[in-house]
Short mmCIF file of C-alpha atoms and ligand atoms in Angstrom, two decimals:
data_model
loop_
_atom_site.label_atom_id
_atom_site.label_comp_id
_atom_site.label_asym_id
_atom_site.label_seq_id
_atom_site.Cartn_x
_atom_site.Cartn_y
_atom_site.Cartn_z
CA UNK A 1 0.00 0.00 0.00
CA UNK A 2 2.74 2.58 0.89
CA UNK A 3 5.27 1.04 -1.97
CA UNK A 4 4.79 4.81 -3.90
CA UNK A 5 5.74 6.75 -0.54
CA UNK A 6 8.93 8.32 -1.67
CA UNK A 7 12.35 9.20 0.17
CA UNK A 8 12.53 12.25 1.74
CA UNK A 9 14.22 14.09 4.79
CA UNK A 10 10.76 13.92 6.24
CA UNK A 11 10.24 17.82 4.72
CA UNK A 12 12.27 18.94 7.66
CA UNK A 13 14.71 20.90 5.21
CA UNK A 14 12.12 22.18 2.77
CA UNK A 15 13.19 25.81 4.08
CA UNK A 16 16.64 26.58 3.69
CA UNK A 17 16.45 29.95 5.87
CA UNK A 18 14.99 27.77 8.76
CA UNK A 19 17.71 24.87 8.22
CA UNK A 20 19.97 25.89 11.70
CA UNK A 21 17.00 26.18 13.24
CA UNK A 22 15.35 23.29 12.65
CA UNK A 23 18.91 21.29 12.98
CA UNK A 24 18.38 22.53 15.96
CA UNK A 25 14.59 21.31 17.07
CA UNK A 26 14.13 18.38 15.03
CA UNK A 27 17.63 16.18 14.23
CA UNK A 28 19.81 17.09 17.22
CA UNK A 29 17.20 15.11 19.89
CA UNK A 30 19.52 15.34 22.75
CA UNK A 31 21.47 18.71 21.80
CA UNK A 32 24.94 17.96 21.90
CA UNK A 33 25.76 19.83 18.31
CA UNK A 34 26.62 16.92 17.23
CA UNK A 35 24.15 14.52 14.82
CA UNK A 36 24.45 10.68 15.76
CA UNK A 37 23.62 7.75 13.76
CA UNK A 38 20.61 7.33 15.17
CA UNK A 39 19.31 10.75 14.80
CA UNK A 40 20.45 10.73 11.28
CA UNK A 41 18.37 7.57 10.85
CA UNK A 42 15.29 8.69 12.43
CA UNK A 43 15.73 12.03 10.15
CA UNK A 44 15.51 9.77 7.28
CA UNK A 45 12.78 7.67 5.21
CA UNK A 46 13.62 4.98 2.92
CA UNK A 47 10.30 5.62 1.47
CA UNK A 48 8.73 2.31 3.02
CA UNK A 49 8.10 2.34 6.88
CA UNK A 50 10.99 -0.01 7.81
CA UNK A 51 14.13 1.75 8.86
CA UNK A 52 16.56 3.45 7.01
CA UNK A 53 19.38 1.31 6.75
CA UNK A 54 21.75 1.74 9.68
CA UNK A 55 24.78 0.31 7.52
CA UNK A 56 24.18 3.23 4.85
CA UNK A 57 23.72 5.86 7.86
CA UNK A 58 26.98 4.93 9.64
CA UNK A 59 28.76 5.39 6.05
CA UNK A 60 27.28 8.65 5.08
CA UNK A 61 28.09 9.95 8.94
CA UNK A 62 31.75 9.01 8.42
CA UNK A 63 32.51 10.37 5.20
CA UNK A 64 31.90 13.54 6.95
CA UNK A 65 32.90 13.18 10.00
CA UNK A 66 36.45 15.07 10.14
CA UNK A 67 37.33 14.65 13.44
CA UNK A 68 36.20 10.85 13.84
CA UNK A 69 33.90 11.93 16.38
CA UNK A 70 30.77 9.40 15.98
CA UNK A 71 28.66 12.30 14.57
CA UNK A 72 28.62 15.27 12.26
CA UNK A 73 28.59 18.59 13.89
CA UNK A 74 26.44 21.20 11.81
CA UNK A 75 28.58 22.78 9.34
CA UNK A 76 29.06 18.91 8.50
CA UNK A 77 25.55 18.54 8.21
CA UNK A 78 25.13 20.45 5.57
CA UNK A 79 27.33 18.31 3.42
CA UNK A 80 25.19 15.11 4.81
CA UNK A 81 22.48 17.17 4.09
CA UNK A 82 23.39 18.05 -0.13
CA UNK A 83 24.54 14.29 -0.44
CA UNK A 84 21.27 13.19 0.48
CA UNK A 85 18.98 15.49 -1.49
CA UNK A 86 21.39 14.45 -4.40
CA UNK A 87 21.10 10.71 -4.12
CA UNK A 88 17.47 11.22 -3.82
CA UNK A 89 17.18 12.83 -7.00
CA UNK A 90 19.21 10.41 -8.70
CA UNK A 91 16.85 7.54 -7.59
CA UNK A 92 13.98 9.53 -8.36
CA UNK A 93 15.49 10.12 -12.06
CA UNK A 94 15.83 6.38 -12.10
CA UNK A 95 13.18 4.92 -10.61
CA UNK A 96 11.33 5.37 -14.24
CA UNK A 97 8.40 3.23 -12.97
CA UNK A 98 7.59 5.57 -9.88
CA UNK A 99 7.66 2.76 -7.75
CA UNK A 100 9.62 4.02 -4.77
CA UNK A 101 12.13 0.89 -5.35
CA UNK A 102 14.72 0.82 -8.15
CA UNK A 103 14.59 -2.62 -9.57
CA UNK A 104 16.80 -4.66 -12.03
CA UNK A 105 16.73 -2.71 -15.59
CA UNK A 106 16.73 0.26 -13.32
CA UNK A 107 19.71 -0.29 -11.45
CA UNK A 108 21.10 -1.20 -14.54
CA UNK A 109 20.61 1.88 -15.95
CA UNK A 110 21.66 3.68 -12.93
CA UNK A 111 24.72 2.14 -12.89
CA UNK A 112 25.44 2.08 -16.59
CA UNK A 113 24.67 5.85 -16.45
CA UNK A 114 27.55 6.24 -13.59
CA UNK A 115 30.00 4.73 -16.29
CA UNK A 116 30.05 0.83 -14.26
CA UNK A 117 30.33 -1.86 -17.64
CA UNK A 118 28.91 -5.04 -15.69
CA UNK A 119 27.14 -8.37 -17.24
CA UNK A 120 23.30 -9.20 -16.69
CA UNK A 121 24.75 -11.71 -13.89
CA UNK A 122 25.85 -9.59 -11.74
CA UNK A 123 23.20 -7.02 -11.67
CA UNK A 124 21.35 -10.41 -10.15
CA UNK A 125 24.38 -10.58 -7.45
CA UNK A 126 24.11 -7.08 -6.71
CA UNK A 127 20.14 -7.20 -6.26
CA UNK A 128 20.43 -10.15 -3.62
CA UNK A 129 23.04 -8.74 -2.01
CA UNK A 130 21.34 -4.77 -1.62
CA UNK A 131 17.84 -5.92 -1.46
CA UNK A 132 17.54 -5.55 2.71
CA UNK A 133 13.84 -5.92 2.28
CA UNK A 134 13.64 -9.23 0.13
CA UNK A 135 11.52 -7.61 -2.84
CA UNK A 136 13.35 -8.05 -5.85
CA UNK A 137 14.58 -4.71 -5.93
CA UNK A 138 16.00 -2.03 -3.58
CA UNK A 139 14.83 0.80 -1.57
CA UNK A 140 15.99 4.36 -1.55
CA UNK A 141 18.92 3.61 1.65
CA UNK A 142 20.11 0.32 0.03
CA UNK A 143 20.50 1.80 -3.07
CA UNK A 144 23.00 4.43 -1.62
CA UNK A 145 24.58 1.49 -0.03
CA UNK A 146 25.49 -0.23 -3.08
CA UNK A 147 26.26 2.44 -4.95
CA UNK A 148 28.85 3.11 -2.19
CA UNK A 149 30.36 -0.02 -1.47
CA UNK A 150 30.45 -0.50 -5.51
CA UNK A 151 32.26 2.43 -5.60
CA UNK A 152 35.26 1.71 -2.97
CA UNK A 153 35.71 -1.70 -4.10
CA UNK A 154 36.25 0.01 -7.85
CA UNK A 155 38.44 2.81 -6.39
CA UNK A 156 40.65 -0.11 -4.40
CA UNK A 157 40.78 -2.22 -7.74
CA UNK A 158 41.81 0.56 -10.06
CA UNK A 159 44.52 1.42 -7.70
CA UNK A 160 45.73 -2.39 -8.89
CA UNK A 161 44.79 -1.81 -12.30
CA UNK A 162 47.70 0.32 -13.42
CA UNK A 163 47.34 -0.59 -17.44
CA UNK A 164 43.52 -0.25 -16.86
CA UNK A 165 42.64 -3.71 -18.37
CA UNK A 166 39.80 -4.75 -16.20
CA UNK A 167 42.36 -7.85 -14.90
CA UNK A 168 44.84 -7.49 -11.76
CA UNK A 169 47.55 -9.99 -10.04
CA UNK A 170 47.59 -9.39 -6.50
CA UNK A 171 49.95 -11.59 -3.93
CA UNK A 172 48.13 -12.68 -0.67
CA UNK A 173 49.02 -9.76 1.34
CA UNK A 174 48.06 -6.89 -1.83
CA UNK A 175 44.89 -8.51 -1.45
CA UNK A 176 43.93 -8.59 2.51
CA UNK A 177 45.35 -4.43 2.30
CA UNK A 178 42.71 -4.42 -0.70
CA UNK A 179 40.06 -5.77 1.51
CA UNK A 180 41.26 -3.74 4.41
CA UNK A 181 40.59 -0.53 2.65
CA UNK A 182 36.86 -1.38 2.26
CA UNK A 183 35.28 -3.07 5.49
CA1 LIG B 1 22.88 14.88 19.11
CA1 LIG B 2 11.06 1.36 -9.86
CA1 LIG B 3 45.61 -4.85 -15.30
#
């Protein structure tokens, strides 16, 4: 019944003049100037009523998290706060269907779109592995997710991939610093 709700900060940003103050009042719960994971999460909706992936929230937190402090202060916020609204208008372009979820094709497309060259197969891998919510397709959060995670294990490859060939030959070692670099 709710599958067409779509992601949104909850409208809590819809006025940029009132942003500080409603930082303020409605994401910083406990008012220590400093967002947490789980007022992040309860800030956000995956567009179904489960949620919103605390795996994607503790990744978005600590990409801007400079000082490694378990939370984003507000001029940090801001930067959660444009990454958001731009992920949610990239699953809104490619969510063709309307549907709230982005399925196969459109992941596909997504990801073709992003410049990623990867066969039919593993868009099936990638489904079962993002799909949190066991529908065929993923929601708004786990679609950040494996965009994400897609994207550092391509960034750790390529760093391997001197010639650019799509093959690499790592020892033992190359490869636990290569997995090191991601989880
Ligand atoms: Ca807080
Ligand atoms: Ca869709
Ligand atoms: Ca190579």
């Amino acid at each position: 019944v709710n599958s067409k709700r779509k992601p949104s900060l909850h409208h809590l940003f819809s006025l940029n003049g009132k942003a500080s103050f409603l930082w303020h009042c409605r994401v910083d719960k406990d008012r220590s100037a400093v967002i947490s994971d789980t007022e992040l999460q309860q800030a956000l909706s995956n567009g179904t009523w489960t949620p919103f992936n605390p795996v994607t929230v503790r990744s978005i937190i600590s990409m801007f998290d400079r000082e490694n402090k378990g939370g984003v202060n507000f001029n940090e916020f801001a930067g959660v706060w444009k990454y958001i609204t731009d992920w949610q208008n990239i699953f809104r372009t490619y969510d063709r269907d309307n549907s709230g979820f982005i399925d196969k094709n459109e992941l596909k497309q997504a990801l073709t779109g992003f410049g990623y060259r990867l066969s039919d197969q593993f868009y099936n891998t990638l489904i079962e592995k993002f799909d949190r919510q066991r529908k065929g397709q993923v929601a708004f959060d786990d679609f950040i997710q494996c965009c994400i995670v897609l994207q550092r294990l391509t960034d750790v490859f390529r760093r391997y991939d001197t010639d650019q060939d799509g093959w690499i030959q790592v020892s033992y070692e190359q490869y636990l610093s290569m997995v090191f670099n991601v989880v």
